Amino acid sequence: MILNGSLNGNSMNAVALKMLLGDRAKYLGLVFGVTFATLLMAQQVSIFVGIMSRTANAITSVREADVWVMDPRVRYVDEVEPMRDVELSRVRSVPGVDWAVPFYKGLSTIRLADGLTQQVQLIGVDDVSLIGLCDDMLSGRRDAIRDPQSAIMDRNGFLFVWPEGDFQNSRTFELNDNRLRIRGVCNEKPTFLTFPILYVTYQTAMEITPPQRKKMPFIVVKARDGVTAEALATRIAHTTGLQALTAPQFRWRSINYYLERTGIPINFGITIALGAIIGAAITAQTFYIFVVENLKQFAAMKAVGVTNGQLLRMVLLQASVVGSMGYGLGMGATALFFFATKNQPALQGFQLYAQVMAGTAVSIAIIILGSILFSLRKVFRLDPAVVFRG
Amino acid sequence: MSDVSLRHVSKSFAAGDGQVQVLHDVSTDIRLGELTMLVGPSGCGKTTLISILSGILSASAGEIELLGHSLTQMNDRKKVMFRRKNIGFIFQQYNLLPALTAAENAGMPLMASGLSMQKASQRACELLDAVGMSDHVNKLPRQLSGGQQQRVAIARALVHSPRLIVCDEPTAALDAASGKGVMDILRQIASTPERGVIVVTHDNRIYSHADRILEMSDGRLIGDHAPDAFIHKE
């Protein structure tokens, strides 16, 4: 008896794969649809996450700090409400503080040798510890910042102000009628404001910025061993009446401020939604057409004894092959995009996040499953006329 | 007892707000070892009738008994399993899968039963040899003529040794010579007592191959003829 031969449940899988790969143009069209949808979703979401992360880069770049102390009215990192100098001593006196140093952050305008002006983010770091100064130096030395009239600029800012580059060639400029010289260039993640980042010592910052009664925007604090950042922040706030937040708390508060108070999330949300809808439409439509165009083949198979369950498994296999190929290529293209643009100032620091990869995989799976379930209804309810008519 | 028995079979389809009755109280018996032709004008219900007697479509009323089993009592899954084992199909447009070779296409019913593609193709090659297609086993359908594709379809219909072969206009898309070749094969299949062949056709060139001709009109069986008498009547 024929059916006494070796049984192999994979034979219909082989048929499914041959059907899929047999029509090269349709197969490539399907894979392209999924690739495009994956690319749209993963790239746009990653850029959105990257932009929102930039709003807090000024916080994450001060890697040593466990707690940020500021005026209670400050809502995000780019909002400055200066404190009295005496607050530094008060914070240092709180039990559990290992060290606390001042951190200046504000906007200033520099005047270049040719008379042009440029707004910069002025960062004043503690003269002794240099905490808050970037450490990936592309030219010069970090401690050169302690020399009189010295500054360090971030790479993107330097190239923006002096596009010809040449980091070794020392540049001079004026800031509030004070002559300063670039003594080094460092690599630092861009911030949301995109202005060049100009590092000076805290003391220099106090000297070159307009005189005010209160000038200290932030105090950054390190907790002693055995003291948690959360506990220390609570203690500082309770003892001094100032606002003290752990670095992650301050980071999320800044991100949330931009999310709530700017049109970025809505605009990006619309872009991402459109990308997802277009990608979903392309994928769903292509897969639907693929199944519907094979309807007569499925009908013939049903007539000769292929069950709906077997057809379902065949279509799911085809979908998983197309989905895996398209997703892999789409993710590869997204990763390639971020790799190729990693040194461009506009996209520096943007990356493909694992969470985005997982979310996109789920979205693509839902889109494909939705489209095949929709098209399979036609297969399951096939009119016998489809089988018999020419 | 007959091998295929239809008793008072009716079928209606929904159409708009009402119903269209396609078959009216059809009763007949069909025996194995015969080639039975079902003839009649387009739209008279021939295709609906073979769909019902092969278990692809359910009747609205009536009893269908096939090879000792009541199709009326079977659910859809049992019908598929029954079809897989007992019925072979030949379609007007062959309905071969374009991505599969002739041997793989012919082996499809065995693969549906769980046999590996390799073993199903081996068995299919024997059938392809029997229908004169041994030189074309590894060709894709697009590389075959219409007559050759129909021979592959015949091999597919026979590969699982079914007892009943149901053919829908098997010669409609073929030239006279190819059509005769196909009918010769079907005639030979029907000459064995354990197998029956039912052919729906418009093609009066092939009436002489039948053992018996059932004539339909407007959803009713209106005649049961010997081929010579029917050809003479035509």
Coordinates of C-alpha atoms in Angstrom, one line a residue:
Chain A
M1 CA 0.0 0.0 0.0
I2 CA 1.3 3.4 -1.0
L3 CA 0.7 5.1 2.3
N4 CA 2.7 2.5 4.1
G5 CA 5.8 4.3 2.9
S6 CA 7.7 6.5 5.2
L7 CA 5.6 9.3 6.6
N8 CA 7.1 12.8 6.5
G9 CA 5.0 15.7 7.7
N10 CA 7.5 18.1 6.1
S11 CA 6.4 17.4 2.5
M12 CA 3.7 20.0 2.5
N13 CA 6.2 22.4 4.0
A14 CA 8.5 21.8 1.1
V15 CA 5.5 22.4 -1.2
A16 CA 4.8 25.7 0.6
L17 CA 8.4 26.8 0.2
K18 CA 8.5 25.9 -3.5
M19 CA 5.3 27.8 -4.0
L20 CA 6.8 30.8 -2.3
L21 CA 10.2 30.7 -3.9
G22 CA 9.0 29.5 -7.3
D23 CA 7.7 33.0 -8.2
R24 CA 10.8 35.1 -7.7
A25 CA 9.2 38.4 -8.4
K26 CA 6.4 37.9 -6.0
Y27 CA 8.7 36.6 -3.3
L28 CA 11.0 39.6 -3.7
G29 CA 8.0 41.9 -3.6
L30 CA 6.8 40.4 -0.4
V31 CA 10.2 40.5 1.2
F32 CA 10.7 44.1 0.1
G33 CA 7.3 45.1 1.6
V34 CA 8.3 43.7 5.0
T35 CA 11.8 45.2 4.7
F36 CA 10.4 48.6 3.9
A37 CA 7.9 48.4 6.8
T38 CA 10.6 47.3 9.2
L39 CA 13.0 50.0 8.1
L40 CA 10.3 52.7 8.4
M41 CA 9.3 51.7 11.9
A42 CA 12.7 50.8 13.4
Q43 CA 14.5 53.8 11.9
Q44 CA 11.9 56.4 12.8
V45 CA 11.3 55.1 16.3
S46 CA 15.1 55.0 16.9
I47 CA 15.6 58.5 15.7
F48 CA 12.7 59.6 18.0
V49 CA 14.3 57.9 21.0
G50 CA 17.6 59.3 20.0
I51 CA 16.3 62.9 19.9
M52 CA 14.5 62.5 23.2
S53 CA 17.6 61.1 24.8
R54 CA 19.5 64.2 23.6
T55 CA 17.4 66.3 25.8
A56 CA 19.1 64.6 28.8
N57 CA 22.6 64.2 27.4
A58 CA 23.8 67.2 29.5
I59 CA 22.9 65.0 32.5
T60 CA 24.2 61.7 31.3
S61 CA 27.5 63.2 30.3
V62 CA 28.3 64.0 33.9
R63 CA 28.8 60.3 34.6
E64 CA 30.3 60.7 38.1
A65 CA 27.2 62.4 39.6
D66 CA 24.7 60.4 41.6
V67 CA 22.5 63.3 42.6
W68 CA 21.8 66.7 41.0
V69 CA 20.9 69.6 43.3
M70 CA 19.1 72.7 42.0
D71 CA 16.6 75.4 42.7
P72 CA 13.1 73.9 43.5
R73 CA 11.6 75.7 40.5
V74 CA 13.8 74.0 37.9
R75 CA 11.7 71.7 35.7
Y76 CA 14.4 70.4 33.2
V77 CA 18.1 70.6 32.5
D78 CA 18.0 73.5 30.2
E79 CA 16.1 75.7 32.7
V80 CA 18.4 77.6 34.9
E81 CA 17.4 79.1 38.3
P82 CA 20.7 80.1 40.0
M83 CA 21.3 79.3 43.6
R84 CA 23.5 81.2 46.2
D85 CA 27.1 80.0 46.5
V86 CA 26.5 79.1 50.1
E87 CA 24.2 76.3 49.0
L88 CA 27.3 74.3 48.0
S89 CA 28.6 74.2 51.6
R90 CA 25.1 73.3 52.9
V91 CA 24.9 70.3 50.5
R92 CA 28.5 69.2 51.3
S93 CA 27.5 69.1 55.0
V94 CA 24.7 66.6 54.4
P95 CA 25.6 63.2 55.8
G96 CA 26.2 60.7 53.1
V97 CA 27.7 63.1 50.6
D98 CA 31.1 61.9 49.4
W99 CA 31.7 65.0 47.4
A100 CA 29.7 67.9 45.9
V101 CA 30.9 70.3 43.3
P102 CA 29.4 73.3 41.4
F103 CA 28.3 72.8 37.8
Y104 CA 27.6 75.8 35.6
K105 CA 25.4 75.5 32.6
G106 CA 24.0 78.4 30.6
L107 CA 23.8 79.9 27.1
S108 CA 26.3 82.5 26.0
T109 CA 27.4 84.2 22.8
I110 CA 30.9 84.1 21.4
R111 CA 32.4 86.5 18.9
L112 CA 34.8 85.0 16.4
A113 CA 37.9 86.6 14.9
D114 CA 35.9 87.6 11.7
G115 CA 33.3 89.4 13.8
L116 CA 30.6 86.8 13.5
T117 CA 28.8 85.7 16.6
Q118 CA 27.7 82.2 17.6
Q119 CA 25.6 81.1 20.5
V120 CA 27.2 78.3 22.7
Q121 CA 26.2 76.2 25.6
L122 CA 28.7 77.3 28.3
I123 CA 29.6 74.5 30.8
G124 CA 31.6 75.4 33.8
V125 CA 33.2 72.4 35.5
D126 CA 34.8 72.2 39.0
D127 CA 38.4 73.6 38.8
V128 CA 39.9 70.9 40.9
S129 CA 38.1 67.7 39.9
L130 CA 37.1 68.7 36.4
I131 CA 33.9 66.7 37.0
G132 CA 31.5 67.2 34.1
L133 CA 34.3 67.8 31.5
C134 CA 34.2 65.3 28.6
D135 CA 37.0 62.8 28.7
D136 CA 37.2 61.6 25.1
M137 CA 39.8 64.2 23.9
L138 CA 40.4 64.3 20.2
S139 CA 43.2 67.0 20.6
G140 CA 44.8 68.8 23.5
R141 CA 44.7 67.8 27.2
R142 CA 41.9 68.0 29.7
D143 CA 43.9 69.8 32.3
A144 CA 44.8 72.6 29.8
I145 CA 41.3 74.0 30.7
R146 CA 42.8 75.1 34.0
D147 CA 45.2 77.5 32.2
P148 CA 44.0 81.2 32.1
Q149 CA 41.7 82.1 29.2
S150 CA 41.4 78.5 28.1
A151 CA 38.4 76.5 26.9
I152 CA 37.6 73.1 25.4
M153 CA 35.0 72.6 22.7
D154 CA 33.1 69.6 21.5
R155 CA 33.9 68.2 18.1
N156 CA 30.6 68.9 16.5
G157 CA 30.6 72.4 17.8
F158 CA 34.1 73.0 16.6
L159 CA 33.3 71.8 13.1
F160 CA 30.2 73.9 13.1
V161 CA 32.1 77.1 14.0
W162 CA 35.2 76.3 12.1
P163 CA 34.2 73.9 9.3
E164 CA 37.7 73.5 7.9
G165 CA 38.5 71.4 11.0
D166 CA 42.2 71.3 12.0
F167 CA 41.7 70.6 15.7
Q168 CA 45.4 71.2 16.4
N169 CA 45.3 74.8 15.3
S170 CA 44.4 76.9 18.4
R171 CA 41.5 79.2 17.9
T172 CA 40.7 82.4 19.7
F173 CA 37.4 84.2 20.2
E174 CA 35.7 86.6 22.6
L175 CA 33.0 85.9 25.2
N176 CA 31.6 88.9 26.9
D177 CA 34.7 90.9 26.0
N178 CA 37.0 88.2 27.4
R179 CA 39.4 86.6 25.0
L180 CA 39.5 82.8 25.2
R181 CA 41.5 80.2 23.4
I182 CA 40.4 76.7 22.4
R183 CA 43.0 74.4 24.0
G184 CA 41.4 71.1 23.2
V185 CA 38.6 69.4 21.3
C186 CA 36.6 66.5 22.7
N187 CA 34.0 64.0 21.5
E188 CA 30.7 64.4 23.4
K189 CA 27.2 63.4 22.6
P190 CA 25.3 66.3 21.1
T191 CA 22.5 67.8 23.2
F192 CA 19.0 68.7 22.1
L193 CA 19.9 72.4 21.6
T194 CA 22.7 71.5 19.2
F195 CA 24.7 74.7 20.0
P196 CA 28.5 74.1 20.4
I197 CA 29.4 73.0 23.9
L198 CA 32.1 75.2 25.3
Y199 CA 33.8 73.9 28.5
V200 CA 35.6 76.2 30.9
T201 CA 36.4 75.9 34.6
Y202 CA 33.7 77.0 37.0
Q203 CA 35.9 79.9 38.1
T204 CA 36.4 81.1 34.5
A205 CA 32.6 80.8 34.0
M206 CA 32.0 83.0 36.9
E207 CA 34.5 85.6 35.6
I208 CA 33.3 85.7 32.0
T209 CA 29.5 85.7 32.5
P210 CA 27.7 88.9 33.6
P211 CA 27.8 89.5 37.3
Q212 CA 24.7 88.4 39.3
R213 CA 24.0 87.9 42.9
K214 CA 23.3 84.2 42.4
K215 CA 25.1 82.4 39.6
M216 CA 25.3 78.7 40.5
P217 CA 22.8 76.6 38.5
F218 CA 23.6 73.1 39.7
I219 CA 25.5 71.2 42.3
V220 CA 26.5 67.6 41.4
V221 CA 26.9 65.2 44.2
K222 CA 28.5 61.8 44.7
A223 CA 27.0 59.5 47.4
R224 CA 29.3 57.8 49.9
D225 CA 29.7 54.0 49.6
G226 CA 26.6 52.3 51.1
V227 CA 24.3 55.3 50.6
T228 CA 21.8 55.0 47.8
A229 CA 21.3 57.9 45.4
E230 CA 17.6 58.0 46.2
A231 CA 18.1 58.1 49.9
L232 CA 20.8 60.8 49.6
A233 CA 18.6 62.9 47.3
T234 CA 15.7 62.7 49.8
R235 CA 18.1 63.7 52.6
I236 CA 19.6 66.7 50.7
A237 CA 16.1 68.0 49.8
H238 CA 14.9 67.6 53.3
T239 CA 18.0 69.2 54.9
T240 CA 18.5 72.1 52.4
G241 CA 15.1 72.8 51.0
L242 CA 16.6 72.5 47.5
Q243 CA 15.5 70.2 44.8
A244 CA 17.6 67.1 44.7
L245 CA 17.1 64.4 42.1
T246 CA 19.0 61.3 41.2
A247 CA 20.6 61.4 37.8
P248 CA 18.0 59.0 36.3
Q249 CA 15.1 61.0 37.9
F250 CA 16.5 64.3 36.5
R251 CA 17.0 62.6 33.1
W252 CA 13.4 61.4 32.9
R253 CA 12.1 64.7 34.2
S254 CA 13.9 66.5 31.4
I255 CA 12.8 64.0 28.7
N256 CA 9.2 64.2 30.0
Y257 CA 9.3 68.0 29.9
Y258 CA 10.1 68.0 26.2
L259 CA 7.6 65.3 25.6
E260 CA 4.8 67.2 27.3
R261 CA 5.7 70.8 26.3
T262 CA 6.9 70.5 22.7
G263 CA 5.3 69.2 19.5
I264 CA 8.1 66.7 18.9
P265 CA 6.2 63.6 20.2
I266 CA 3.1 64.5 18.3
N267 CA 5.0 65.2 15.0
F268 CA 7.2 62.1 15.4
G269 CA 4.2 60.1 16.5
I270 CA 2.4 61.0 13.3
T271 CA 5.5 60.2 11.2
I272 CA 5.9 56.8 13.0
A273 CA 2.2 56.1 12.7
L274 CA 2.3 57.0 9.0
G275 CA 5.4 54.8 8.5
A276 CA 3.8 51.9 10.3
I277 CA 0.5 52.3 8.4
I278 CA 2.2 52.5 5.0
G279 CA 4.5 49.6 5.9
A280 CA 1.6 47.6 7.2
A281 CA -0.5 48.4 4.2
I282 CA 2.3 47.4 1.8
T283 CA 3.0 44.2 3.7
A284 CA -0.7 43.3 4.3
Q285 CA -1.7 44.1 0.7
T286 CA 1.3 42.2 -0.8
F287 CA 0.7 39.1 1.3
Y288 CA -3.1 39.3 0.8
I289 CA -2.5 39.4 -3.0
F290 CA 0.0 36.6 -2.8
V291 CA -2.5 34.3 -1.1
V292 CA -5.4 35.4 -3.2
E293 CA -3.4 34.9 -6.4
N294 CA -2.7 31.4 -5.3
L295 CA -6.3 30.7 -4.4
K296 CA -6.8 28.3 -7.3
Q297 CA -3.7 26.4 -6.3
F298 CA -5.0 26.2 -2.7
A299 CA -8.4 25.2 -4.1
A300 CA -6.9 22.4 -6.1
M301 CA -4.9 21.2 -3.1
K302 CA -8.1 21.2 -1.0
A303 CA -9.9 19.2 -3.7
V304 CA -7.1 16.5 -3.7
G305 CA -7.3 16.2 0.1
V306 CA -5.2 18.9 1.7
T307 CA -6.9 20.0 4.9
N308 CA -7.4 23.5 6.1
G309 CA -5.0 22.9 8.9
Q310 CA -2.3 21.9 6.4
L311 CA -3.0 25.0 4.3
L312 CA -2.8 27.1 7.4
R313 CA 0.5 25.7 8.3
M314 CA 1.8 26.2 4.8
V315 CA 0.7 29.8 4.7
L316 CA 2.2 30.4 8.2
L317 CA 5.5 28.9 7.0
Q318 CA 5.5 31.1 4.0
A319 CA 4.7 34.1 6.2
S320 CA 7.4 33.3 8.7
V321 CA 10.0 32.9 5.9
V322 CA 9.0 36.2 4.3
G323 CA 8.7 37.9 7.7
S324 CA 12.1 36.7 8.9
M325 CA 13.8 37.6 5.7
G326 CA 12.1 41.0 5.5
Y327 CA 12.6 41.8 9.1
G328 CA 16.3 40.8 9.0
L329 CA 16.9 42.9 5.9
G330 CA 15.0 45.8 7.3
M331 CA 16.9 45.7 10.6
G332 CA 20.1 45.3 8.7
A333 CA 19.3 48.3 6.6
T334 CA 18.4 50.3 9.8
A335 CA 21.6 49.3 11.5
L336 CA 23.6 50.2 8.4
F337 CA 21.9 53.6 8.3
F338 CA 23.0 54.3 11.9
F339 CA 26.4 53.0 11.3
A340 CA 26.9 55.0 8.2
T341 CA 25.7 58.2 9.9
K342 CA 27.3 57.7 13.3
N343 CA 29.7 60.6 12.7
Q344 CA 27.3 63.1 11.3
P345 CA 26.5 65.7 13.8
A346 CA 22.7 65.6 13.2
L347 CA 22.6 61.9 13.9
Q348 CA 25.5 61.3 16.2
G349 CA 24.6 59.1 19.2
F350 CA 21.5 57.7 17.5
Q351 CA 21.4 53.9 17.6
L352 CA 19.2 50.9 17.0
Y353 CA 17.8 50.0 20.4
A354 CA 17.0 46.4 21.4
Q355 CA 13.6 47.5 22.6
V356 CA 12.9 49.0 19.2
M357 CA 14.0 45.8 17.5
A358 CA 11.7 43.8 19.7
G359 CA 8.8 46.2 19.3
T360 CA 9.2 46.2 15.5
A361 CA 9.3 42.4 15.4
V362 CA 6.0 42.2 17.3
S363 CA 4.5 44.8 15.0
I364 CA 5.6 43.1 11.8
A365 CA 4.4 39.7 13.2
I366 CA 1.0 41.2 13.9
I367 CA 0.7 42.9 10.5
I368 CA 1.6 39.6 8.7
L369 CA -0.6 37.5 10.9
G370 CA -3.5 39.9 10.4
S371 CA -3.1 39.9 6.6
I372 CA -2.8 36.1 6.3
L373 CA -5.8 35.5 8.7
F374 CA -7.8 37.9 6.5
S375 CA -6.8 36.2 3.3
L376 CA -7.0 32.7 4.7
R377 CA -10.7 33.2 5.3
K378 CA -11.1 33.2 1.5
V379 CA -9.1 29.9 1.3
F380 CA -11.2 28.3 4.0
R381 CA -14.4 29.3 2.4
L382 CA -13.5 28.5 -1.1
D383 CA -16.3 28.2 -3.6
P384 CA -16.1 24.8 -5.3
A385 CA -16.6 26.6 -8.6
V386 CA -13.0 27.9 -8.1
V387 CA -11.8 24.3 -8.2
F388 CA -13.7 23.2 -11.3
R389 CA -14.0 26.3 -13.4
G390 CA -11.4 27.2 -16.0
Chain B
M1 CA -26.3 -1.9 -4.2
S2 CA -24.8 0.9 -6.4
D3 CA -21.4 2.4 -5.8
V4 CA -22.5 6.0 -6.1
S5 CA -26.1 6.7 -5.1
L6 CA -27.8 10.1 -5.3
R7 CA -31.4 10.3 -3.9
H8 CA -33.6 13.4 -4.2
V9 CA -30.6 15.7 -4.2
S10 CA -31.3 19.4 -4.3
K11 CA -29.0 22.4 -4.0
S12 CA -29.8 26.1 -3.7
F13 CA -27.5 29.1 -3.4
A14 CA -28.3 32.4 -1.8
A15 CA -28.6 35.2 -4.4
G16 CA -29.4 38.6 -3.2
D17 CA -32.4 38.5 -0.9
G18 CA -33.6 35.1 -2.4
Q19 CA -32.4 31.7 -3.3
V20 CA -31.5 30.2 -6.6
Q21 CA -32.2 26.5 -6.9
V22 CA -29.5 24.9 -9.0
L23 CA -30.4 21.2 -8.6
H24 CA -33.9 19.8 -8.4
D25 CA -34.5 16.4 -6.9
V26 CA -31.7 14.6 -8.7
S27 CA -31.6 10.8 -8.2
T28 CA -29.3 8.4 -10.0
D29 CA -26.9 5.5 -9.5
I30 CA -23.4 5.3 -10.8
R31 CA -21.4 2.1 -11.0
L32 CA -17.7 1.4 -10.8
G33 CA -16.1 -0.2 -13.8
E34 CA -17.9 2.4 -16.0
L35 CA -17.1 5.7 -17.6
T36 CA -20.1 7.9 -17.0
M37 CA -20.5 11.2 -18.8
L38 CA -22.6 14.0 -17.5
V39 CA -23.6 16.3 -20.3
G40 CA -25.8 19.3 -20.7
P41 CA -25.7 23.0 -21.5
S42 CA -23.7 25.5 -19.5
G43 CA -25.4 26.4 -16.2
C44 CA -27.5 23.3 -16.0
G45 CA -25.9 22.1 -12.7
K46 CA -23.3 19.6 -13.9
T47 CA -20.4 21.1 -12.0
T48 CA -22.6 21.5 -8.9
L49 CA -23.6 17.9 -9.1
I50 CA -20.0 16.5 -9.3
S51 CA -19.0 19.0 -6.5
I52 CA -21.7 17.4 -4.3
L53 CA -21.0 13.8 -5.2
S54 CA -17.3 14.3 -4.5
G55 CA -17.9 15.9 -1.1
I56 CA -16.6 19.4 -2.0
L57 CA -20.1 20.9 -1.7
S58 CA -22.9 19.9 0.6
A59 CA -26.4 19.3 -0.7
S60 CA -29.3 21.4 0.5
A61 CA -31.4 18.2 0.6
G62 CA -31.2 14.6 -0.3
E63 CA -28.9 11.6 0.4
I64 CA -25.6 10.9 -1.2
E65 CA -23.9 7.5 -0.7
L66 CA -20.5 6.9 -2.0
L67 CA -18.6 3.6 -1.9
G68 CA -20.7 2.5 1.0
H69 CA -20.4 5.7 3.0
S70 CA -23.0 8.3 3.5
L71 CA -21.5 11.7 2.6
T72 CA -24.5 13.4 4.1
Q73 CA -23.5 12.1 7.5
M74 CA -19.9 13.3 7.3
N75 CA -18.5 16.6 8.6
D76 CA -16.1 18.7 6.5
R77 CA -12.9 17.1 7.9
K78 CA -14.2 13.5 7.3
K79 CA -15.1 14.5 3.8
V80 CA -11.6 15.8 3.1
M81 CA -10.1 12.5 4.5
F82 CA -12.6 10.5 2.4
R83 CA -11.8 12.5 -0.7
R84 CA -8.0 12.2 -0.1
K85 CA -8.3 8.4 0.0
N86 CA -11.1 7.6 -2.5
I87 CA -11.4 10.3 -5.1
G88 CA -9.1 11.6 -7.8
F89 CA -9.8 14.9 -9.6
I90 CA -9.0 16.1 -13.1
F91 CA -9.8 19.7 -13.9
Q92 CA -10.4 21.6 -17.1
Q93 CA -7.4 23.9 -16.5
Y94 CA -5.3 21.1 -15.0
N95 CA -4.6 23.2 -11.8
L96 CA -1.0 22.1 -11.5
L97 CA 1.2 24.0 -9.1
P98 CA 3.5 26.1 -11.3
A99 CA 6.5 25.8 -8.9
L100 CA 6.4 22.0 -8.7
T101 CA 7.8 19.6 -11.3
A102 CA 5.5 17.1 -13.0
A103 CA 6.5 14.4 -10.6
E104 CA 5.9 16.6 -7.5
N105 CA 2.5 17.7 -8.9
A106 CA 1.5 14.2 -9.6
G107 CA 2.5 13.1 -6.1
M108 CA 0.5 15.9 -4.3
P109 CA -2.3 13.6 -2.9
L110 CA 0.3 11.4 -1.4
M111 CA 2.1 14.3 0.2
A112 CA -1.2 15.5 1.6
S113 CA -1.4 12.1 3.2
G114 CA 2.0 12.6 4.9
L115 CA 4.3 10.8 2.5
S116 CA 7.6 12.5 1.9
M117 CA 8.1 14.5 -1.3
Q118 CA 10.8 12.1 -2.5
K119 CA 8.7 9.0 -2.0
A120 CA 5.5 10.6 -3.4
S121 CA 7.5 11.7 -6.5
Q122 CA 8.9 8.2 -7.0
R123 CA 5.4 6.7 -6.9
A124 CA 4.2 9.5 -9.2
C125 CA 7.0 8.7 -11.7
E126 CA 5.4 5.2 -12.2
L127 CA 2.1 6.8 -13.0
L128 CA 3.7 9.4 -15.3
D129 CA 5.4 6.5 -17.1
A130 CA 2.0 4.8 -17.5
V131 CA 0.5 7.9 -19.1
G132 CA 3.5 8.4 -21.4
M133 CA 5.2 11.2 -19.6
S134 CA 8.4 9.5 -18.4
D135 CA 10.6 11.9 -20.3
H136 CA 9.0 15.0 -18.6
V137 CA 9.0 14.1 -14.9
N138 CA 11.3 16.9 -13.9
K139 CA 9.7 19.6 -16.0
L140 CA 7.7 22.5 -14.6
P141 CA 4.1 22.9 -15.9
R142 CA 5.1 25.9 -18.0
Q143 CA 7.5 23.7 -19.9
L144 CA 4.7 21.3 -20.9
S145 CA 2.0 21.5 -23.6
G146 CA -1.7 21.4 -22.6
G147 CA -2.0 17.8 -23.4
Q148 CA 1.1 16.9 -21.4
Q149 CA -0.2 18.9 -18.4
Q150 CA -3.5 17.1 -18.5
R151 CA -1.6 13.8 -18.5
V152 CA 0.2 15.0 -15.3
A153 CA -3.2 15.8 -13.9
I154 CA -4.4 12.3 -14.7
A155 CA -1.3 10.9 -12.9
R156 CA -2.1 13.1 -10.0
A157 CA -5.7 11.8 -10.0
L158 CA -4.5 8.2 -10.0
V159 CA -1.4 8.3 -7.8
H160 CA -3.2 7.4 -4.5
S161 CA -5.2 4.6 -6.2
P162 CA -8.7 6.2 -5.7
R163 CA -11.8 4.2 -6.7
L164 CA -13.6 7.1 -8.2
I165 CA -12.1 9.6 -10.8
V166 CA -14.1 12.9 -11.2
C167 CA -13.2 14.9 -14.3
D168 CA -14.5 18.3 -15.2
E169 CA -14.2 19.1 -18.9
P170 CA -10.9 17.2 -19.2
T171 CA -10.6 17.8 -23.0
A172 CA -12.0 21.3 -23.2
A173 CA -8.6 23.0 -23.4
L174 CA -7.0 20.4 -25.7
D175 CA -6.8 19.8 -29.4
A176 CA -8.5 16.8 -30.9
A177 CA -5.5 14.5 -30.8
S178 CA -4.5 15.4 -27.2
G179 CA -8.2 15.1 -26.2
K180 CA -8.4 11.6 -27.7
G181 CA -5.2 10.6 -25.9
V182 CA -6.6 11.7 -22.6
M183 CA -9.9 10.0 -23.1
D184 CA -8.1 6.8 -24.1
I185 CA -6.4 6.8 -20.8
L186 CA -9.6 7.5 -18.9
R187 CA -11.3 4.8 -20.9
Q188 CA -8.6 2.3 -19.8
I189 CA -9.0 3.3 -16.2
A190 CA -12.7 2.8 -16.2
S191 CA -12.2 -0.7 -17.7
T192 CA -11.1 -2.0 -14.3
P193 CA -14.1 -3.1 -12.2
E194 CA -12.9 -1.5 -9.0
R195 CA -12.7 2.0 -10.5
G196 CA -15.3 4.4 -11.9
V197 CA -14.8 7.5 -13.9
I198 CA -17.3 10.4 -14.1
V199 CA -16.7 13.0 -16.8
V200 CA -18.5 16.3 -17.1
T201 CA -18.2 17.5 -20.6
H202 CA -19.6 19.6 -23.5
D203 CA -17.3 18.0 -26.0
N204 CA -19.3 15.8 -28.4
R205 CA -16.1 14.4 -29.9
I206 CA -15.6 12.3 -26.8
Y207 CA -19.1 10.9 -26.3
S208 CA -18.1 7.6 -27.9
H209 CA -15.7 6.9 -25.0
A210 CA -18.6 6.7 -22.5
D211 CA -20.4 3.6 -21.2
R212 CA -23.3 5.7 -20.2
I213 CA -24.4 9.3 -20.6
L214 CA -26.5 11.2 -18.1
E215 CA -28.2 14.3 -19.6
M216 CA -29.0 17.3 -17.5
S217 CA -31.0 20.4 -18.1
D218 CA -32.0 23.2 -15.7
G219 CA -30.8 21.4 -12.7
R220 CA -32.6 18.1 -13.5
L221 CA -31.5 14.8 -14.9
I222 CA -33.5 14.4 -18.0
G223 CA -32.0 11.4 -19.6
D224 CA -29.9 8.3 -19.1
H225 CA -28.5 7.1 -22.5
A226 CA -26.3 4.6 -24.1
P227 CA -23.6 6.5 -26.0
D228 CA -24.7 5.3 -29.5
A229 CA -28.3 6.3 -28.8
F230 CA -27.2 9.7 -27.5
I231 CA -24.8 10.4 -30.4
H232 CA -27.6 9.4 -32.8
K233 CA -30.0 11.7 -31.0
E234 CA -27.5 14.6 -31.1

